[in-house]
Every structure is written in C-alpha cells, then in structure tokens.
PDB file of C-alpha atoms in Angstrom:
ATOM      1  CA  UNK A   1     -41.134  31.665  -8.243  1.00 51.00           C
ATOM      2  CA  UNK A   2     -38.987  30.502  -5.329  1.00 48.00           C
ATOM      3  CA  UNK A   3     -38.201  27.204  -7.079  1.00 51.00           C
ATOM      4  CA  UNK A   4     -37.186  29.059 -10.236  1.00 48.00           C
ATOM      5  CA  UNK A   5     -34.782  31.228  -8.234  1.00 45.00           C
ATOM      6  CA  UNK A   6     -33.260  28.168  -6.528  1.00 45.00           C
ATOM      7  CA  UNK A   7     -32.828  26.396  -9.874  1.00 53.00           C
ATOM      8  CA  UNK A   8     -31.161  29.456 -11.370  1.00 56.00           C
ATOM      9  CA  UNK A   9     -28.879  29.740  -8.320  1.00 50.00           C
ATOM     10  CA  UNK A  10     -27.903  26.069  -8.558  1.00 58.00           C
ATOM     11  CA  UNK A  11     -27.263  26.407 -12.288  1.00 64.00           C
ATOM     12  CA  UNK A  12     -25.035  29.454 -11.763  1.00 67.00           C
ATOM     13  CA  UNK A  13     -23.238  27.676  -8.924  1.00 74.00           C
ATOM     14  CA  UNK A  14     -22.583  24.655 -11.121  1.00 78.00           C
ATOM     15  CA  UNK A  15     -21.165  26.826 -13.916  1.00 85.00           C
ATOM     16  CA  UNK A  16     -18.966  28.732 -11.465  1.00 87.00           C
ATOM     17  CA  UNK A  17     -17.437  25.662  -9.807  1.00 88.00           C
ATOM     18  CA  UNK A  18     -17.227  23.747 -13.066  1.00 89.00           C
ATOM     19  CA  UNK A  19     -15.075  26.605 -14.390  1.00 92.00           C
ATOM     20  CA  UNK A  20     -12.921  26.334 -11.240  1.00 93.00           C
ATOM     21  CA  UNK A  21     -12.294  22.651 -11.889  1.00 96.00           C
ATOM     22  CA  UNK A  22     -11.528  23.296 -15.572  1.00 96.00           C
ATOM     23  CA  UNK A  23      -9.022  25.925 -14.464  1.00 97.00           C
ATOM     24  CA  UNK A  24      -7.352  23.460 -12.053  1.00 97.00           C
ATOM     25  CA  UNK A  25      -7.120  20.790 -14.740  1.00 98.00           C
ATOM     26  CA  UNK A  26      -5.813  23.319 -17.281  1.00 98.00           C
ATOM     27  CA  UNK A  27      -2.936  24.174 -14.934  1.00 98.00           C
ATOM     28  CA  UNK A  28      -2.117  20.471 -14.675  1.00 99.00           C
ATOM     29  CA  UNK A  29      -2.167  20.116 -18.476  1.00 98.00           C
ATOM     30  CA  UNK A  30       0.163  23.121 -18.816  1.00 99.00           C
ATOM     31  CA  UNK A  31       2.556  21.608 -16.245  1.00 98.00           C
ATOM     32  CA  UNK A  32       2.372  18.309 -18.134  1.00 99.00           C
ATOM     33  CA  UNK A  33       3.127  19.921 -21.511  1.00 98.00           C
ATOM     34  CA  UNK A  34       5.912  22.110 -20.140  1.00 98.00           C
ATOM     35  CA  UNK A  35       7.549  19.063 -18.536  1.00 98.00           C
ATOM     36  CA  UNK A  36       7.556  17.312 -21.923  1.00 98.00           C
ATOM     37  CA  UNK A  37       8.932  20.351 -23.761  1.00 98.00           C
ATOM     38  CA  UNK A  38      11.591  20.933 -21.105  1.00 98.00           C
ATOM     39  CA  UNK A  39      12.649  17.284 -21.184  1.00 98.00           C
ATOM     40  CA  UNK A  40      12.966  17.443 -24.964  1.00 97.00           C
ATOM     41  CA  UNK A  41      15.228  20.488 -24.615  1.00 96.00           C
ATOM     42  CA  UNK A  42      17.338  18.724 -21.957  1.00 95.00           C
ATOM     43  CA  UNK A  43      17.441  15.485 -23.988  1.00 93.00           C
ATOM     44  CA  UNK A  44      17.767  13.397 -20.834  1.00 95.00           C
ATOM     45  CA  UNK A  45      14.617  11.313 -21.523  1.00 94.00           C
ATOM     46  CA  UNK A  46      13.289  11.866 -17.985  1.00 96.00           C
ATOM     47  CA  UNK A  47       9.760  12.394 -19.322  1.00 97.00           C
ATOM     48  CA  UNK A  48       7.849  10.370 -16.746  1.00 97.00           C
ATOM     49  CA  UNK A  49      10.063  11.396 -13.826  1.00 96.00           C
ATOM     50  CA  UNK A  50       9.654  15.106 -14.556  1.00 97.00           C
ATOM     51  CA  UNK A  51       5.913  15.020 -15.278  1.00 98.00           C
ATOM     52  CA  UNK A  52       5.357  12.918 -12.155  1.00 98.00           C
ATOM     53  CA  UNK A  53       7.448  15.097  -9.846  1.00 98.00           C
ATOM     54  CA  UNK A  54       6.037  18.394 -11.075  1.00 98.00           C
ATOM     55  CA  UNK A  55       2.489  17.090 -10.712  1.00 99.00           C
ATOM     56  CA  UNK A  56       3.253  16.027  -7.147  1.00 98.00           C
ATOM     57  CA  UNK A  57       4.565  19.531  -6.415  1.00 98.00           C
ATOM     58  CA  UNK A  58       1.341  21.000  -7.810  1.00 99.00           C
ATOM     59  CA  UNK A  59      -0.809  18.746  -5.630  1.00 99.00           C
ATOM     60  CA  UNK A  60       1.392  19.401  -2.580  1.00 98.00           C
ATOM     61  CA  UNK A  61       0.783  23.151  -2.874  1.00 98.00           C
ATOM     62  CA  UNK A  62      -2.930  22.553  -2.344  1.00 98.00           C
ATOM     63  CA  UNK A  63      -2.212  20.147   0.520  1.00 99.00           C
ATOM     64  CA  UNK A  64      -0.173  22.849   2.266  1.00 99.00           C
ATOM     65  CA  UNK A  65      -3.052  25.311   1.814  1.00 98.00           C
ATOM     66  CA  UNK A  66      -5.468  22.809   3.385  1.00 98.00           C
ATOM     67  CA  UNK A  67      -3.103  22.223   6.324  1.00 98.00           C
ATOM     68  CA  UNK A  68      -2.775  25.980   6.836  1.00 98.00           C
ATOM     69  CA  UNK A  69      -6.534  26.565   6.652  1.00 97.00           C
ATOM     70  CA  UNK A  70      -7.415  23.643   8.932  1.00 96.00           C
ATOM     71  CA  UNK A  71      -4.375  23.672  11.188  1.00 97.00           C
ATOM     72  CA  UNK A  72      -6.511  23.832  14.342  1.00 96.00           C
ATOM     73  CA  UNK A  73      -8.052  20.473  13.382  1.00 95.00           C
ATOM     74  CA  UNK A  74      -4.667  18.784  12.891  1.00 96.00           C
ATOM     75  CA  UNK A  75      -4.320  16.047  15.488  1.00 95.00           C
ATOM     76  CA  UNK A  76      -1.289  14.145  16.725  1.00 96.00           C
ATOM     77  CA  UNK A  77      -2.876  10.937  15.382  1.00 95.00           C
ATOM     78  CA  UNK A  78      -2.832  12.323  11.830  1.00 97.00           C
ATOM     79  CA  UNK A  79       0.836  13.250  12.188  1.00 98.00           C
ATOM     80  CA  UNK A  80       1.851   9.870  13.659  1.00 98.00           C
ATOM     81  CA  UNK A  81      -0.034   7.934  10.978  1.00 98.00           C
ATOM     82  CA  UNK A  82       1.425  10.216   8.300  1.00 98.00           C
ATOM     83  CA  UNK A  83       4.948   9.539   9.560  1.00 98.00           C
ATOM     84  CA  UNK A  84       4.232   5.785   9.699  1.00 98.00           C
ATOM     85  CA  UNK A  85       2.833   5.508   6.160  1.00 98.00           C
ATOM     86  CA  UNK A  86       5.334   7.872   4.538  1.00 98.00           C
ATOM     87  CA  UNK A  87       8.146   6.144   6.466  1.00 98.00           C
ATOM     88  CA  UNK A  88       7.143   2.731   5.100  1.00 98.00           C
ATOM     89  CA  UNK A  89       6.896   4.288   1.652  1.00 98.00           C
ATOM     90  CA  UNK A  90      10.404   5.737   2.013  1.00 98.00           C
ATOM     91  CA  UNK A  91      11.978   2.423   3.092  1.00 98.00           C
ATOM     92  CA  UNK A  92      10.405   0.769   0.071  1.00 98.00           C
ATOM     93  CA  UNK A  93      11.222   3.556  -2.399  1.00 98.00           C
ATOM     94  CA  UNK A  94      14.875   3.911  -1.382  1.00 98.00           C
ATOM     95  CA  UNK A  95      15.460   0.348  -2.632  1.00 96.00           C
ATOM     96  CA  UNK A  96      15.011   1.471  -6.254  1.00 94.00           C
ATOM     97  CA  UNK A  97      15.863   5.180  -6.394  1.00 96.00           C
ATOM     98  CA  UNK A  98      18.302   7.778  -5.083  1.00 95.00           C
ATOM     99  CA  UNK A  99      17.985   9.248  -1.598  1.00 97.00           C
ATOM    100  CA  UNK A 100      16.999  12.747  -2.799  1.00 96.00           C
ATOM    101  CA  UNK A 101      14.069  11.428  -4.874  1.00 96.00           C
ATOM    102  CA  UNK A 102      13.013   9.156  -2.005  1.00 97.00           C
ATOM    103  CA  UNK A 103      13.038  12.016   0.517  1.00 98.00           C
ATOM    104  CA  UNK A 104      11.019  14.305  -1.764  1.00 97.00           C
ATOM    105  CA  UNK A 105       8.488  11.547  -2.393  1.00 97.00           C
ATOM    106  CA  UNK A 106       8.219  10.887   1.335  1.00 98.00           C
ATOM    107  CA  UNK A 107       7.583  14.557   2.126  1.00 98.00           C
ATOM    108  CA  UNK A 108       4.913  14.759  -0.589  1.00 99.00           C
ATOM    109  CA  UNK A 109       3.216  11.623   0.775  1.00 99.00           C
ATOM    110  CA  UNK A 110       3.288  12.975   4.337  1.00 99.00           C
ATOM    111  CA  UNK A 111       1.907  16.407   3.383  1.00 99.00           C
ATOM    112  CA  UNK A 112      -0.882  15.014   1.219  1.00 99.00           C
ATOM    113  CA  UNK A 113      -1.838  12.446   3.857  1.00 99.00           C
ATOM    114  CA  UNK A 114      -2.291  15.239   6.397  1.00 98.00           C
ATOM    115  CA  UNK A 115      -4.289  17.272   3.883  1.00 98.00           C
ATOM    116  CA  UNK A 116      -6.454  14.321   2.916  1.00 98.00           C
ATOM    117  CA  UNK A 117      -7.039  13.387   6.561  1.00 97.00           C
ATOM    118  CA  UNK A 118      -8.169  16.917   7.402  1.00 97.00           C
ATOM    119  CA  UNK A 119     -10.732  16.714   4.590  1.00 96.00           C
ATOM    120  CA  UNK A 120     -11.944  13.156   5.190  1.00 93.00           C
ATOM    121  CA  UNK A 121     -14.199  13.604   8.209  1.00 76.00           C
ATOM    122  CA  UNK A 122     -17.551  14.412   6.570  1.00 76.00           C
ATOM    123  CA  UNK A 123     -20.019  12.481   4.402  1.00 78.00           C
ATOM    124  CA  UNK A 124     -19.332  11.959   0.693  1.00 80.00           C
ATOM    125  CA  UNK A 125     -15.584  11.886   1.412  1.00 90.00           C
ATOM    126  CA  UNK A 126     -12.957   9.159   1.169  1.00 95.00           C
ATOM    127  CA  UNK A 127     -12.370   7.605   4.582  1.00 95.00           C
ATOM    128  CA  UNK A 128      -9.340   5.996   6.217  1.00 96.00           C
ATOM    129  CA  UNK A 129      -9.808   3.176   8.711  1.00 96.00           C
ATOM    130  CA  UNK A 130      -6.609   4.233  10.456  1.00 95.00           C
ATOM    131  CA  UNK A 131      -7.901   7.780  10.888  1.00 95.00           C
ATOM    132  CA  UNK A 132     -11.248   6.454  12.134  1.00 94.00           C
ATOM    133  CA  UNK A 133      -9.380   4.022  14.435  1.00 93.00           C
ATOM    134  CA  UNK A 134     -11.479   1.196  12.996  1.00 95.00           C
ATOM    135  CA  UNK A 135      -8.677  -1.358  13.245  1.00 93.00           C
ATOM    136  CA  UNK A 136     -11.038  -4.361  13.324  1.00 93.00           C
ATOM    137  CA  UNK A 137     -12.026  -3.758   9.699  1.00 96.00           C
ATOM    138  CA  UNK A 138      -8.445  -3.559   8.396  1.00 96.00           C
ATOM    139  CA  UNK A 139      -8.100  -7.279   7.638  1.00 96.00           C
ATOM    140  CA  UNK A 140     -11.430  -7.334   5.800  1.00 97.00           C
ATOM    141  CA  UNK A 141     -10.320  -4.354   3.692  1.00 98.00           C
ATOM    142  CA  UNK A 142      -6.963  -5.995   2.939  1.00 98.00           C
ATOM    143  CA  UNK A 143      -8.726  -9.207   1.897  1.00 98.00           C
ATOM    144  CA  UNK A 144     -11.210  -7.406  -0.358  1.00 98.00           C
ATOM    145  CA  UNK A 145      -8.400  -5.398  -1.935  1.00 98.00           C
ATOM    146  CA  UNK A 146      -6.401  -8.536  -2.812  1.00 98.00           C
ATOM    147  CA  UNK A 147      -9.372 -10.549  -4.091  1.00 98.00           C
ATOM    148  CA  UNK A 148     -10.632  -7.726  -6.328  1.00 98.00           C
ATOM    149  CA  UNK A 149      -7.091  -7.068  -7.603  1.00 98.00           C
ATOM    150  CA  UNK A 150      -6.396 -10.643  -8.812  1.00 98.00           C
ATOM    151  CA  UNK A 151      -7.867 -10.357 -12.359  1.00 98.00           C
ATOM    152  CA  UNK A 152      -6.405  -6.860 -12.826  1.00 98.00           C
ATOM    153  CA  UNK A 153      -2.987  -8.056 -11.658  1.00 98.00           C
ATOM    154  CA  UNK A 154      -3.083 -10.901 -14.172  1.00 97.00           C
ATOM    155  CA  UNK A 155      -4.041  -8.523 -17.008  1.00 96.00           C
ATOM    156  CA  UNK A 156      -1.175  -6.214 -16.020  1.00 97.00           C
ATOM    157  CA  UNK A 157       1.299  -9.105 -15.870  1.00 96.00           C
ATOM    158  CA  UNK A 158       0.196 -10.459 -19.266  1.00 95.00           C
ATOM    159  CA  UNK A 159       0.603  -6.999 -20.792  1.00 94.00           C
ATOM    160  CA  UNK A 160       4.207  -6.713 -19.566  1.00 94.00           C
ATOM    161  CA  UNK A 161       4.951 -10.306 -20.610  1.00 94.00           C
ATOM    162  CA  UNK A 162       3.680  -9.698 -24.156  1.00 93.00           C
ATOM    163  CA  UNK A 163       5.397  -6.313 -24.587  1.00 91.00           C
ATOM    164  CA  UNK A 164       8.713  -6.968 -22.814  1.00 91.00           C
ATOM    165  CA  UNK A 165       9.095 -10.722 -23.119  1.00 89.00           C
ATOM    166  CA  UNK A 166      10.010 -13.241 -20.457  1.00 87.00           C
ATOM    167  CA  UNK A 167      11.798 -11.911 -17.362  1.00 89.00           C
ATOM    168  CA  UNK A 168      13.468 -13.438 -14.339  1.00 91.00           C
ATOM    169  CA  UNK A 169      11.222 -13.618 -11.298  1.00 93.00           C
ATOM    170  CA  UNK A 170      12.096 -11.486  -8.270  1.00 96.00           C
ATOM    171  CA  UNK A 171      12.303 -12.756  -4.714  1.00 96.00           C
ATOM    172  CA  UNK A 172       8.744 -12.835  -3.384  1.00 96.00           C
ATOM    173  CA  UNK A 173       9.561 -10.822  -0.240  1.00 97.00           C
ATOM    174  CA  UNK A 174      11.520  -8.196  -2.187  1.00 97.00           C
ATOM    175  CA  UNK A 175       8.633  -7.876  -4.645  1.00 98.00           C
ATOM    176  CA  UNK A 176       6.130  -7.405  -1.832  1.00 98.00           C
ATOM    177  CA  UNK A 177       8.315  -4.817  -0.123  1.00 98.00           C
ATOM    178  CA  UNK A 178       9.016  -2.826  -3.309  1.00 98.00           C
ATOM    179  CA  UNK A 179       5.292  -2.715  -4.097  1.00 98.00           C
ATOM    180  CA  UNK A 180       4.545  -0.850  -0.854  1.00 98.00           C
ATOM    181  CA  UNK A 181       5.817   2.541  -2.076  1.00 98.00           C
ATOM    182  CA  UNK A 182       3.680   2.949  -5.219  1.00 98.00           C
ATOM    183  CA  UNK A 183       0.636   1.571  -3.409  1.00 98.00           C
ATOM    184  CA  UNK A 184       0.896   3.850  -0.378  1.00 99.00           C
ATOM    185  CA  UNK A 185       2.242   6.997  -1.996  1.00 98.00           C
ATOM    186  CA  UNK A 186       0.155   7.036  -5.178  1.00 99.00           C
ATOM    187  CA  UNK A 187      -3.130   6.228  -3.456  1.00 99.00           C
ATOM    188  CA  UNK A 188      -2.547   8.971  -0.894  1.00 99.00           C
ATOM    189  CA  UNK A 189      -1.262  11.664  -3.273  1.00 99.00           C
ATOM    190  CA  UNK A 190      -3.344  11.102  -6.382  1.00 98.00           C
ATOM    191  CA  UNK A 191      -6.611   9.888  -4.894  1.00 98.00           C
ATOM    192  CA  UNK A 192      -7.017  10.205  -1.116  1.00 98.00           C
ATOM    193  CA  UNK A 193      -6.018  13.862  -1.064  1.00 98.00           C
ATOM    194  CA  UNK A 194      -6.932  14.870  -4.612  1.00 98.00           C
ATOM    195  CA  UNK A 195     -10.437  13.401  -4.599  1.00 98.00           C
ATOM    196  CA  UNK A 196     -11.182  14.640  -1.083  1.00 98.00           C
ATOM    197  CA  UNK A 197     -10.105  18.125  -2.168  1.00 97.00           C
ATOM    198  CA  UNK A 198     -12.616  18.105  -5.018  1.00 97.00           C
ATOM    199  CA  UNK A 199     -15.358  16.720  -2.775  1.00 96.00           C
ATOM    200  CA  UNK A 200     -14.597  19.507  -0.307  1.00 95.00           C
ATOM    201  CA  UNK A 201     -14.539  22.208  -2.991  1.00 94.00           C
ATOM    202  CA  UNK A 202     -17.831  21.081  -4.557  1.00 95.00           C
ATOM    203  CA  UNK A 203     -19.697  20.121  -1.378  1.00 91.00           C
ATOM    204  CA  UNK A 204     -23.053  21.891  -1.313  1.00 86.00           C
ATOM    205  CA  UNK A 205     -22.154  23.822  -4.472  1.00 89.00           C
ATOM    206  CA  UNK A 206     -23.183  21.265  -7.101  1.00 90.00           C
ATOM    207  CA  UNK A 207     -25.315  18.114  -7.107  1.00 90.00           C
ATOM    208  CA  UNK A 208     -23.713  15.099  -5.478  1.00 92.00           C
ATOM    209  CA  UNK A 209     -23.568  13.122  -8.728  1.00 93.00           C
ATOM    210  CA  UNK A 210     -21.542  15.886 -10.403  1.00 94.00           C
ATOM    211  CA  UNK A 211     -19.132  16.168  -7.479  1.00 95.00           C
ATOM    212  CA  UNK A 212     -18.552  12.390  -7.705  1.00 96.00           C
ATOM    213  CA  UNK A 213     -17.935  12.490 -11.480  1.00 97.00           C
ATOM    214  CA  UNK A 214     -15.528  15.440 -11.232  1.00 97.00           C
ATOM    215  CA  UNK A 215     -13.668  13.989  -8.244  1.00 98.00           C
ATOM    216  CA  UNK A 216     -13.292  10.640  -9.996  1.00 98.00           C
ATOM    217  CA  UNK A 217     -12.004  12.410 -13.109  1.00 98.00           C
ATOM    218  CA  UNK A 218      -9.288  14.169 -11.094  1.00 98.00           C
ATOM    219  CA  UNK A 219      -8.457  10.954  -9.239  1.00 98.00           C
ATOM    220  CA  UNK A 220      -8.028   8.982 -12.459  1.00 99.00           C
ATOM    221  CA  UNK A 221      -6.930  10.993 -15.507  1.00 98.00           C
ATOM    222  CA  UNK A 222      -3.863  12.947 -14.216  1.00 98.00           C
ATOM    223  CA  UNK A 223      -2.446   9.836 -12.562  1.00 98.00           C
ATOM    224  CA  UNK A 224      -2.832   7.856 -15.780  1.00 98.00           C
ATOM    225  CA  UNK A 225      -1.329  10.606 -17.945  1.00 98.00           C
ATOM    226  CA  UNK A 226       1.912  10.972 -15.994  1.00 98.00           C
ATOM    227  CA  UNK A 227       2.811   7.330 -16.681  1.00 97.00           C
ATOM    228  CA  UNK A 228       3.488   7.895 -20.399  1.00 97.00           C
ATOM    229  CA  UNK A 229       4.141  11.571 -21.315  1.00 98.00           C
ATOM    230  CA  UNK A 230       6.682  10.708 -24.052  1.00 96.00           C
ATOM    231  CA  UNK A 231       4.097   8.569 -25.864  1.00 97.00           C
ATOM    232  CA  UNK A 232       2.269  11.732 -27.007  1.00 97.00           C
ATOM    233  CA  UNK A 233       5.378  12.654 -29.008  1.00 95.00           C
ATOM    234  CA  UNK A 234       5.973   9.342 -30.762  1.00 92.00           C
ATOM    235  CA  UNK A 235       2.602   7.589 -30.879  1.00 96.00           C
ATOM    236  CA  UNK A 236      -0.587   9.595 -30.265  1.00 97.00           C
ATOM    237  CA  UNK A 237      -2.999   6.684 -30.987  1.00 97.00           C
ATOM    238  CA  UNK A 238      -0.940   4.552 -28.585  1.00 96.00           C
ATOM    239  CA  UNK A 239      -1.114   7.299 -25.957  1.00 98.00           C
ATOM    240  CA  UNK A 240      -4.902   7.519 -26.323  1.00 98.00           C
ATOM    241  CA  UNK A 241      -5.161   3.734 -25.995  1.00 97.00           C
ATOM    242  CA  UNK A 242      -2.980   3.789 -22.869  1.00 97.00           C
ATOM    243  CA  UNK A 243      -5.000   6.633 -21.349  1.00 98.00           C
ATOM    244  CA  UNK A 244      -8.314   4.850 -21.875  1.00 98.00           C
ATOM    245  CA  UNK A 245      -7.091   1.377 -20.881  1.00 97.00           C
ATOM    246  CA  UNK A 246      -5.149   2.403 -17.764  1.00 97.00           C
ATOM    247  CA  UNK A 247      -7.969   4.692 -16.650  1.00 98.00           C
ATOM    248  CA  UNK A 248     -10.618   1.989 -16.973  1.00 97.00           C
ATOM    249  CA  UNK A 249      -8.584  -1.009 -15.808  1.00 96.00           C
ATOM    250  CA  UNK A 250      -6.638   0.552 -12.948  1.00 97.00           C
ATOM    251  CA  UNK A 251      -7.552   4.177 -12.180  1.00 98.00           C
ATOM    252  CA  UNK A 252     -11.315   3.649 -12.042  1.00 98.00           C
ATOM    253  CA  UNK A 253     -11.249   0.551  -9.769  1.00 98.00           C
ATOM    254  CA  UNK A 254      -8.809   2.263  -7.383  1.00 98.00           C
ATOM    255  CA  UNK A 255     -10.897   5.439  -7.232  1.00 98.00           C
ATOM    256  CA  UNK A 256     -14.067   3.364  -6.793  1.00 98.00           C
ATOM    257  CA  UNK A 257     -12.554   1.349  -3.940  1.00 98.00           C
ATOM    258  CA  UNK A 258     -11.413   4.527  -2.197  1.00 97.00           C
ATOM    259  CA  UNK A 259     -14.856   6.078  -2.524  1.00 97.00           C
ATOM    260  CA  UNK A 260     -16.995   3.034  -1.757  1.00 96.00           C
ATOM    261  CA  UNK A 261     -14.654   1.386   0.733  1.00 96.00           C
ATOM    262  CA  UNK A 262     -11.653   3.272   2.119  1.00 97.00           C
ATOM    263  CA  UNK A 263      -8.042   4.262   1.543  1.00 98.00           C
ATOM    264  CA  UNK A 264      -6.684   0.982   2.913  1.00 98.00           C
ATOM    265  CA  UNK A 265      -8.672  -1.195   0.467  1.00 98.00           C
ATOM    266  CA  UNK A 266      -7.362   0.829  -2.487  1.00 98.00           C
ATOM    267  CA  UNK A 267      -3.785   0.641  -1.178  1.00 99.00           C
ATOM    268  CA  UNK A 268      -4.048  -3.156  -0.913  1.00 99.00           C
ATOM    269  CA  UNK A 269      -5.546  -3.413  -4.418  1.00 99.00           C
ATOM    270  CA  UNK A 270      -2.725  -1.256  -5.817  1.00 99.00           C
ATOM    271  CA  UNK A 271      -0.093  -3.140  -3.811  1.00 99.00           C
ATOM    272  CA  UNK A 272      -1.147  -6.556  -5.109  1.00 99.00           C
ATOM    273  CA  UNK A 273      -1.056  -5.435  -8.755  1.00 98.00           C
ATOM    274  CA  UNK A 274       2.482  -4.066  -8.389  1.00 98.00           C
ATOM    275  CA  UNK A 275       3.535  -7.041  -6.267  1.00 98.00           C
ATOM    276  CA  UNK A 276       2.618  -9.448  -9.084  1.00 98.00           C
ATOM    277  CA  UNK A 277       4.402  -7.206 -11.613  1.00 97.00           C
ATOM    278  CA  UNK A 278       7.597  -7.010  -9.545  1.00 97.00           C
ATOM    279  CA  UNK A 279       7.455 -10.705  -8.694  1.00 97.00           C
ATOM    280  CA  UNK A 280       7.178 -11.442 -12.412  1.00 95.00           C
ATOM    281  CA  UNK A 281      10.366  -9.452 -13.010  1.00 94.00           C
ATOM    282  CA  UNK A 282       8.877  -6.285 -14.542  1.00 92.00           C
TER     283      UNK A 282
END
C-alpha cells in the first residue's frame, strides 16, 4: 500500500514538473516566433540577432530571480570571477559588434554566471573549476576540450568551406581572441545557467534520468534554434536538418562536457571550434 502511494506521488510529481518545463519551453517558442514575425514587419533582416537577444533576456529574467532568492549565498569570489569572464567576453565581442550590443551581452553573461554559480554547488549539477578553486585541473580540462573538439572543428570548417567557398585566413591571434566571446558567453548563458536551473527545478521531484534528459534538451535545442530563425520561413526541411545536425554535432557534445566534466572544458571545446572557423576566414 505504501509503495503504491509513493509511486502515485512520484507519477503526479513527474506530470506536474513536466508541465512546468513544457510551459517554459512554450514561452521560448512564442518569443522565437514573435521575433521572426516582428523582424518580417521591420524588414531589417535581423532575424538571428533579435531571436538571440530576446532569448537572452528571457534567460536573464530567471537568473535575476535566482540571484534574488539566493542572495545570501552570493560570494565575492562569484562576483570577481563573473567580472573576469564577462570582461574577457566583452573585449572579444567589441571587436566585431557595436558597443551597445557588447555591453548588453556582457551584462547577460555576468548575471547568468552568478545565477549558474549559485545553483552549481550540489550533486547532479554542472560544476565550474574556478568556482571550486580547483585550479590544478584547469590545464587538463583545456587539453581535453581541445582534443575532443578537433573532429567537430574540422566538420564545421568543411561545412563553411563547401557552402561559402574559399575565404582568406584570419590572423591566428585575432581568430583565437575573437573566439573567446562565443565560447565564454554562450556556454555560460545557454548551458551553465540554463541546465543548472532545470537540474535545480527538478531535483528530488522527478527521477534523475528524466532531469538529465530535460536539462540537456533545454541546454541544446533553444541554442541551436536561435542560429537560423529565418530558415523556417524559406526552407523548412533545411531548418529541420540544421536543427538536428547542430544539436547532435555541437549542442550535445557541449552539454555532455559541461555535465560530465565542467564549464571550463565546454568553453575550451566551443572556443576551439570557433577559433578554427575564424582562422579559416568564416
């Protein structure tokens, strides 16, 4: 009798929190669709920029809620590391965008880093070596990130070469520096904070395997979708192909590295892929 009650409770809990996650994803989809419709009405072709920025605002709202709820746990170390990482991201980003966009991106990165750090302390959460002050393992994580990224970086480069043709190579140092912003910012905003938020929400409410699947879904699909919103207008089969391919080839490995390793390994993996792309002139 007791086991039957527990099973029923767990089943009801799963349904309840599964509905929560569907609701959260539905809001994202609405934001995504509205950004496309609004861009069509403006006719300025800023499809990706608008979908990306609005999604970051959406995520930042939850980060601010986490900071408010866990403010007493906010340490100076989190703030200093947040300033350091978002500062590096800003210096990289400002090289290829306007100052307003760079500042907004920096603030989003800083806020979500604090939120993700406040949620990262327990088991079944994404960890950061910098937060844990495990500096000795940083080089190992950097090395693993680069080695694992090599085949994915080559696939990405070949794709751009085939679709855009031959391009002039960029200075190797400039390419490495420019690749810092997407690696740091995107891994913090779209995976470190987002996945930790889902792990936190579902902790003890659903089975661990379901919390992992749902967290991975949120850490992969939205980030993939905001790269090609206009493709859903002109080429739906192409958009579906891009969603599946980018999710499996890039989103899944990055989410896996964050979960199984740490934030720093995923950042290095992401950095190397973009470094090769920029170095190749794309």
